[in-house]
Coordinates of C-alpha atoms and ligand atoms in Angstrom, one line a residue:
M1050 CA 31.4 -17.2 12.3
F1051 CA 27.8 -17.3 13.0
E1052 CA 28.0 -16.6 17.3
T1053 CA 28.3 -13.0 16.4
L1054 CA 25.6 -11.7 15.2
E1055 CA 22.7 -10.2 17.2
A1056 CA 19.0 -11.4 17.1
Q1057 CA 16.9 -8.9 16.4
P1058 CA 13.6 -8.4 16.7
A1059 CA 10.5 -9.5 14.9
D1060 CA 8.9 -7.3 12.5
A1061 CA 6.5 -5.3 14.4
L1062 CA 3.3 -5.8 12.5
L1063 CA 4.5 -9.3 11.5
G1064 CA 5.2 -10.6 15.4
L1065 CA 1.0 -9.4 15.9
I1066 CA 0.3 -12.3 13.6
K1067 CA 2.0 -15.0 16.0
L1068 CA 0.8 -13.9 19.1
F1069 CA -2.9 -13.4 18.0
A1070 CA -2.5 -16.8 16.5
E1071 CA -1.4 -18.5 20.2
D1072 CA -3.4 -16.1 21.9
P1073 CA -6.5 -18.8 23.0
R1074 CA -8.9 -16.3 24.0
P1075 CA -11.9 -17.1 21.8
S1076 CA -13.5 -13.4 21.8
K1077 CA -9.7 -11.9 20.6
L1078 CA -9.8 -9.1 18.3
D1079 CA -7.5 -9.1 15.4
L1080 CA -6.8 -5.3 14.3
G1081 CA -3.4 -5.9 13.4
V1082 CA -1.6 -6.3 9.8
G1083 CA -3.8 -5.5 5.9
V1084 CA -6.0 -7.8 5.9
Y1085 CA -9.4 -7.7 4.5
K1086 CA -11.9 -10.1 6.8
D1087 CA -15.6 -10.3 6.2
E1088 CA -18.0 -11.3 8.7
A1089 CA -17.4 -14.1 9.2
G1090 CA -14.1 -13.3 9.8
R1091 CA -12.6 -15.0 7.1
T1092 CA -10.2 -13.5 4.5
P1093 CA -11.7 -15.1 1.4
I1094 CA -9.8 -15.6 -1.9
F1095 CA -12.7 -13.4 -5.3
A1096 CA -15.0 -15.3 -7.1
A1097 CA -12.7 -13.0 -10.3
V1098 CA -9.8 -14.6 -8.8
K1099 CA -10.7 -18.4 -8.7
E1100 CA -12.5 -18.0 -11.7
A1101 CA -9.0 -16.9 -13.8
E1102 CA -7.1 -19.4 -11.2
R1103 CA -9.5 -22.0 -12.7
R1104 CA -8.8 -20.8 -16.4
L1105 CA -5.8 -20.9 -15.7
L1106 CA -4.8 -24.0 -14.4
E1107 CA -6.6 -25.5 -17.4
E1108 CA -5.0 -23.4 -20.0
Q1109 CA -1.8 -23.2 -18.8
E1110 CA 1.2 -25.2 -21.5
S1111 CA 4.1 -23.9 -19.7
K1112 CA 6.0 -22.6 -16.2
S1113 CA 9.1 -21.9 -18.3
Y1114 CA 10.8 -18.1 -17.4
L1115 CA 9.3 -15.2 -18.0
G1116 CA 12.0 -13.0 -17.8
P1117 CA 13.3 -10.6 -15.0
S1118 CA 10.9 -8.2 -16.0
G1119 CA 8.2 -10.9 -15.7
D1120 CA 4.7 -10.5 -17.7
V1121 CA 4.4 -7.6 -20.2
R1122 CA 0.8 -8.2 -20.7
F1123 CA -0.1 -7.1 -16.9
L1124 CA 2.1 -4.9 -16.7
E1125 CA -0.4 -3.1 -19.9
L1126 CA -3.4 -4.1 -17.7
L1127 CA -2.3 -2.6 -14.8
G1128 CA -0.4 0.9 -16.2
D1129 CA -3.5 1.2 -18.1
M1130 CA -6.0 1.3 -15.3
V1131 CA -4.1 3.2 -12.3
F1132 CA -2.5 5.6 -15.2
G1133 CA -6.1 5.5 -17.3
D1134 CA -5.6 7.8 -20.2
V1135 CA -2.1 9.4 -19.3
W1136 CA -1.5 5.4 -20.1
K1137 CA -3.4 5.4 -23.1
A1138 CA -1.5 8.9 -24.4
Q1139 CA 1.8 7.9 -23.1
A1140 CA 2.0 4.3 -22.2
G1141 CA 5.7 5.1 -23.9
R1142 CA 7.1 6.7 -21.4
F1143 CA 6.7 4.2 -19.0
A1144 CA 9.4 1.7 -18.0
S1145 CA 7.6 -1.3 -15.5
I1146 CA 8.5 -4.6 -13.9
Q1147 CA 6.4 -6.9 -12.0
T1148 CA 7.5 -7.6 -8.8
P1149 CA 6.9 -9.5 -5.6
G1150 CA 5.0 -7.1 -3.8
G1151 CA 4.4 -4.0 -3.5
S1152 CA 7.5 -4.4 -1.6
G1153 CA 9.8 -5.7 -4.1
A1154 CA 8.5 -2.0 -6.0
L1155 CA 9.6 0.1 -3.7
R1156 CA 12.8 -2.2 -3.2
I1157 CA 13.3 -1.9 -6.3
G1158 CA 12.0 1.9 -7.1
A1159 CA 14.7 2.8 -3.8
E1160 CA 18.3 1.0 -5.8
L1161 CA 16.6 3.0 -8.5
L1162 CA 16.5 6.0 -7.4
R1163 CA 20.0 5.1 -5.7
E1164 CA 21.4 5.2 -9.4
V1165 CA 19.5 9.0 -10.9
V1166 CA 18.6 11.3 -7.8
P1167 CA 21.8 13.5 -7.3
N1168 CA 21.7 13.3 -3.0
R1169 CA 20.8 9.8 -2.8
R1170 CA 17.8 11.6 -1.1
I1171 CA 14.2 10.8 -0.7
W1172 CA 11.2 12.7 1.9
V1173 CA 9.2 10.9 3.6
G1174 CA 6.5 11.9 5.7
L1175 CA 5.4 11.1 9.3
P1176 CA 4.1 8.5 10.0
T1177 CA 4.1 6.1 7.6
W1178 CA 4.0 2.2 7.5
P1179 CA 6.5 0.4 9.4
N1180 CA 8.9 -0.3 5.6
H1181 CA 9.1 2.3 3.8
V1182 CA 12.1 4.0 5.8
P1183 CA 14.1 0.7 6.3
I1184 CA 12.8 0.1 2.6
F1185 CA 14.6 2.9 1.5
S1186 CA 17.7 3.3 4.1
A1187 CA 18.3 -0.7 3.0
A1188 CA 19.1 0.7 -0.5
G1189 CA 21.1 3.6 0.2
L1190 CA 19.3 6.2 0.3
E1191 CA 18.6 9.0 2.7
V1192 CA 16.0 9.3 4.9
R1193 CA 14.7 13.1 5.3
T1194 CA 11.3 13.0 7.4
H1195 CA 8.8 16.2 7.7
P1196 CA 5.5 15.6 9.4
F1197 CA 2.4 14.6 7.5
F1198 CA -0.2 13.9 10.4
D1199 CA -0.4 14.9 14.2
V1200 CA -2.5 11.8 15.6
A1201 CA -3.7 14.0 18.9
S1202 CA -5.6 16.2 16.7
Q1203 CA -6.2 13.9 13.9
A1204 CA -5.3 16.0 11.0
V1205 CA -3.1 16.0 8.8
Q1206 CA -0.1 18.1 9.1
F1207 CA 0.0 19.7 5.2
D1208 CA 1.2 23.3 6.1
A1209 CA 4.5 21.4 7.8
M1210 CA 5.0 18.7 4.8
M1211 CA 4.2 21.0 2.2
A1212 CA 7.4 23.8 4.3
A1213 CA 9.4 20.9 4.2
L1214 CA 9.3 19.9 0.5
Q1215 CA 10.2 24.1 -0.5
T1216 CA 13.6 23.0 0.9
A1217 CA 13.7 19.5 -0.9
E1218 CA 16.9 19.9 -2.9
K1219 CA 16.9 19.7 -7.2
G1220 CA 16.2 15.9 -7.6
D1221 CA 15.2 14.5 -4.5
A1222 CA 12.5 11.8 -4.3
V1223 CA 9.3 12.3 -2.6
L1224 CA 7.9 9.7 -1.3
L1225 CA 4.5 10.0 -1.4
H1226 CA 0.8 8.1 -0.2
G1227 CA -1.5 7.4 -3.8
C1228 CA -4.4 6.9 -1.0
C1229 CA -5.6 5.2 2.1
H1230 CA -2.7 6.3 3.3
N1231 CA -1.1 3.8 6.0
P1232 CA -1.2 3.9 9.1
T1233 CA -3.7 7.1 9.7
G1234 CA -6.2 6.9 6.3
A1235 CA -5.8 10.0 6.1
D1236 CA -5.6 11.2 2.7
L1237 CA -4.9 14.5 0.6
S1238 CA -8.2 16.4 -1.3
P1239 CA -7.8 17.5 -4.5
E1240 CA -6.8 20.8 -3.6
Q1241 CA -4.3 19.4 -1.8
W1242 CA -2.4 17.6 -3.9
Q1243 CA -3.1 20.4 -6.8
A1244 CA -0.5 22.4 -5.0
V1245 CA 2.1 19.5 -3.9
A1246 CA 1.8 18.9 -7.8
D1247 CA 3.1 22.6 -8.0
V1248 CA 5.6 22.5 -5.1
L1249 CA 7.2 19.2 -7.4
E1250 CA 7.2 20.6 -10.3
A1251 CA 8.6 24.0 -9.4
R1252 CA 11.5 22.5 -7.2
G1253 CA 12.1 19.4 -9.6
L1254 CA 11.5 16.9 -7.5
L1255 CA 10.9 13.8 -8.1
P1256 CA 7.7 11.7 -6.8
F1257 CA 7.9 7.8 -5.7
V1258 CA 4.0 6.7 -5.1
D1259 CA 3.4 4.4 -3.9
L1260 CA -0.8 2.6 -3.6
A1261 CA -1.1 -0.5 -2.3
Y1262 CA -5.6 0.3 -1.7
H1263 CA -6.4 1.9 -4.6
G1264 CA -10.5 0.8 -4.9
L1265 CA -10.8 0.3 -1.0
G1266 CA -11.0 3.9 -0.1
D1267 CA -13.1 6.4 -2.1
G1268 CA -13.7 3.7 -5.4
L1269 CA -10.9 2.5 -7.5
E1270 CA -11.0 6.0 -10.2
A1271 CA -11.6 8.3 -7.0
D1272 CA -8.8 6.6 -5.4
L1273 CA -6.2 7.2 -8.5
H1274 CA -6.9 10.5 -8.6
G1275 CA -3.6 11.9 -6.9
V1276 CA -1.5 9.3 -9.3
R1277 CA -3.2 10.6 -12.4
L1278 CA -2.9 14.4 -11.6
L1279 CA 1.2 13.4 -11.1
A1280 CA 1.7 11.4 -13.9
G1281 CA -0.4 14.0 -16.9
R1282 CA 1.9 16.6 -15.5
L1283 CA 5.2 16.1 -14.5
G1284 CA 8.3 14.7 -16.5
G1285 CA 8.8 12.0 -14.3
L1286 CA 7.5 9.3 -11.7
L1287 CA 7.9 6.2 -10.2
T1288 CA 4.3 4.0 -8.9
A1289 CA 5.0 0.8 -6.5
V1290 CA 1.8 -1.4 -7.1
S1291 CA 0.2 -4.1 -5.1
C1292 CA -2.5 -6.0 -5.9
S1293 CA -2.4 -8.3 -2.4
K1294 CA -5.4 -5.7 -1.4
N1295 CA -7.4 -5.4 -3.8
F1296 CA -6.9 -8.5 -5.8
G1297 CA -6.8 -10.8 -2.5
L1298 CA -4.2 -11.9 -3.9
Y1299 CA -2.0 -11.3 -0.9
R1300 CA 0.7 -14.7 -0.2
D1301 CA 0.7 -14.4 -4.2
R1302 CA 2.9 -11.7 -4.1
I1303 CA 2.2 -9.7 -6.7
G1304 CA 2.9 -6.0 -7.3
A1305 CA 5.2 -3.9 -10.5
L1306 CA 6.7 -1.1 -10.2
Y1307 CA 6.6 1.8 -13.4
V1308 CA 8.6 4.0 -13.9
M1309 CA 7.3 7.4 -16.1
T1310 CA 10.5 9.1 -17.9
G1311 CA 11.3 11.9 -20.6
N1312 CA 10.6 9.7 -23.9
S1313 CA 10.4 6.3 -25.3
D1314 CA 14.7 5.5 -25.9
T1315 CA 15.0 6.8 -21.5
A1316 CA 12.5 4.3 -20.8
A1317 CA 14.4 1.5 -22.7
I1318 CA 17.2 2.1 -21.0
T1319 CA 15.5 3.3 -17.3
A1320 CA 13.3 -0.8 -18.5
S1321 CA 17.1 -2.0 -18.1
H1322 CA 18.4 -1.2 -14.9
L1323 CA 15.5 -2.4 -13.8
A1324 CA 16.0 -5.6 -14.9
C1325 CA 19.8 -5.8 -13.6
H1326 CA 18.2 -4.1 -10.1
A1327 CA 15.6 -7.3 -10.1
R1328 CA 18.2 -10.3 -11.1
T1329 CA 20.4 -9.2 -8.7
A1330 CA 18.0 -9.5 -6.2
Y1331 CA 15.7 -12.4 -7.4
S1332 CA 16.0 -12.6 -10.8
M1333 CA 12.5 -13.0 -12.1
P1334 CA 9.1 -12.7 -10.3
P1335 CA 6.4 -15.6 -9.2
D1336 CA 4.4 -15.5 -12.6
H1337 CA 0.7 -16.9 -10.8
G1338 CA -1.2 -13.9 -8.7
A1339 CA 0.9 -11.9 -12.2
A1340 CA -1.0 -14.2 -14.6
V1341 CA -4.7 -14.5 -12.0
V1342 CA -4.7 -10.8 -12.3
R1343 CA -3.8 -10.4 -16.7
L1344 CA -6.8 -12.6 -17.6
I1345 CA -9.1 -10.4 -14.8
L1346 CA -7.8 -7.8 -16.5
S1347 CA -8.1 -9.1 -20.1
D1348 CA -11.6 -10.3 -19.9
A1349 CA -14.5 -7.7 -19.8
K1350 CA -16.4 -10.4 -18.0
L1351 CA -14.2 -10.8 -15.1
A1352 CA -12.9 -7.6 -14.7
R1353 CA -16.7 -6.2 -14.4
Q1354 CA -17.2 -9.3 -11.3
W1355 CA -13.6 -8.4 -9.6
R1356 CA -14.9 -4.4 -9.2
T1357 CA -18.4 -5.5 -8.0
E1358 CA -16.1 -7.3 -5.5
L1359 CA -14.2 -4.6 -5.1
D1360 CA -17.0 -2.4 -4.6
E1361 CA -18.4 -4.8 -1.4
V1362 CA -15.2 -4.7 -0.2
Q1363 CA -14.5 -0.7 0.0
A1364 CA -18.2 -0.7 0.9
R1365 CA -18.1 -2.8 3.8
I1366 CA -14.6 -0.4 5.1
G1367 CA -17.3 2.2 5.2
A1368 CA -19.5 0.7 6.9
I1369 CA -17.0 0.1 9.3
R1370 CA -16.2 3.3 9.6
A1371 CA -19.6 4.6 10.3
G1372 CA -20.2 2.2 13.0
L1373 CA -17.1 3.3 14.8
A1374 CA -17.5 7.1 14.1
A1375 CA -21.2 6.5 15.7
H1376 CA -19.7 5.9 18.9
G1377 CA -18.0 9.0 18.9
Q1378 CA -16.0 9.3 22.3
A1379 CA -14.9 5.7 23.1
G1380 CA -12.7 5.8 26.7
P1381 CA -9.8 7.8 25.8
V1382 CA -10.2 8.1 21.9
D1383 CA -12.6 10.1 20.1
L1384 CA -13.8 8.0 17.2
T1385 CA -15.4 10.7 14.7
A1386 CA -11.8 11.2 12.7
V1387 CA -12.3 7.6 11.6
G1388 CA -15.9 8.3 9.9
Q1389 CA -13.4 10.8 7.9
Q1390 CA -10.5 8.5 7.0
K1391 CA -9.9 6.1 4.2
G1392 CA -9.3 2.7 2.9
M1393 CA -7.7 -0.3 5.5
F1394 CA -6.1 1.7 8.5
S1395 CA -6.4 4.7 11.5
T1396 CA -4.4 5.3 14.4
L1397 CA -5.7 5.7 17.2
P1398 CA -5.2 8.1 20.5
L1399 CA -3.0 5.7 22.2
S1400 CA 0.3 5.6 24.3
R1401 CA 2.1 2.3 23.6
E1402 CA 0.9 1.5 27.7
Q1403 CA -2.5 1.4 26.5
V1404 CA -2.3 -0.4 23.5
Q1405 CA -0.6 -3.3 25.6
T1406 CA -3.3 -2.7 28.3
L1407 CA -6.3 -3.8 25.3
R1408 CA -4.0 -6.5 24.2
A1409 CA -3.9 -8.4 27.5
E1410 CA -7.1 -7.3 29.2
R1411 CA -8.9 -7.5 26.4
A1412 CA -6.8 -9.3 23.5
V1413 CA -7.5 -7.1 21.3
Y1414 CA -4.1 -6.4 19.2
M1415 CA -3.5 -3.8 17.2
A1416 CA 0.5 -2.3 16.7
D1417 CA 1.9 -0.6 19.6
S1418 CA 1.3 2.5 17.3
G1419 CA -1.7 3.1 17.7
R1420 CA -3.0 1.5 14.6
I1421 CA -6.0 -0.6 13.6
N1422 CA -6.5 -2.7 11.0
V1423 CA -10.1 -1.6 10.4
A1424 CA -11.0 -3.9 7.6
G1425 CA -9.8 -7.1 10.4
L1426 CA -13.1 -5.4 12.6
R1427 CA -16.4 -7.1 12.1
L1428 CA -20.0 -5.5 11.8
G1429 CA -20.6 -7.5 15.5
D1430 CA -17.7 -6.7 16.8
I1431 CA -18.2 -3.2 17.1
D1432 CA -19.0 -2.7 19.7
A1433 CA -16.7 -5.8 21.9
F1434 CA -14.3 -3.3 20.3
V1435 CA -15.9 0.6 21.3
E1436 CA -16.5 -1.0 24.8
A1437 CA -12.7 -1.7 25.4
L1438 CA -11.5 1.4 24.5
R1439 CA -14.1 2.9 27.7
S1440 CA -12.4 0.4 29.6
L1441 CA -9.1 2.0 29.9
Ligands
LMR516 C1 0.4 -3.5 6.2 O1 1.2 -2.5 6.6 O2 -0.1 -4.2 7.8 C2 0.5 -4.5 5.4 O3 1.0 -3.6 4.3 C3 1.4 -5.7 6.0 C4 3.3 -5.8 5.7 O4 3.5 -6.3 5.3 O5 3.6 -4.5 6.3

């Protein structure tokens, strides 16, 4: 029976982890998957996380089931952090569920969209994270795309995006990157967020915000500007939140989905649908990382420590971006725009062949699209990376 299966290609991003690990060259540079590294090349565990884990080990009394919605206190604290004043005033309008990572939140959200969006359609700006379209398609949504960013000119194609949204039908869903756009680092300005909110409101569209890198761009509050603006203005909103990057909890798979509805009755019914989707997919989410985040966010001292560490990560990414941008033109790539972009990723105007050449001849690993994980580069490696680009 299984003989009918055809081999599937390895996920392009995750495949890079294996390729990099197998490369014996000591000078190799890993700019592939979005994982933060410090100047020693390690992905450290936040000290606030270590302390929360120590407490958890001492205090946890049971490992009994949590239920499909997960850790309710975690959801309250994270919701408060993400939505700020809107949450404080209207928490009852939100249905929420703890999920296995931000990807789990995207999938559960997509399952809900299939139930509520009239044409089962979602609009996605390109380029985007390579897993967005497969997740939405796997959940049975029709994906319509529009231009978002032109790699050659390193510019957001805002007019094209707005023109596409003007053609969307009432009730269509729209994917938006909350901040630190993956894969381009090109974020909307506050004025552009305002204009997007206007068109969503005027046309009755339903935004689905993917929030995976808040705190890594302009700082936590600034990075949450867009999602808070939408939550304050619109009647409905989905938000997938990941704790992988800003708590460094990648392998613990911690995320959450928040669905802002019109009132608390609708929120309760919506929550029951989220729980059903979780139950049939994985039953219940893993507890550990959510308990860690709960302990951090519920303890003022730990929360302060985490914020300080997050700010250090953000400052380091900013320094690497500034260091790259200072080189200006490097072979075929003008690095100036990298200094303006936010978060972990930028996409360089490189052909697939040039990316392969860098991998084969210089042991520089990046996605075939030309996406680089800026946060994977050591300050001490900037010159070697620029030199590799110049060799093209
Ligand atoms: C990335 O884009 O590199 C990260 O979000 C990791 C992943 O799951 O693809």
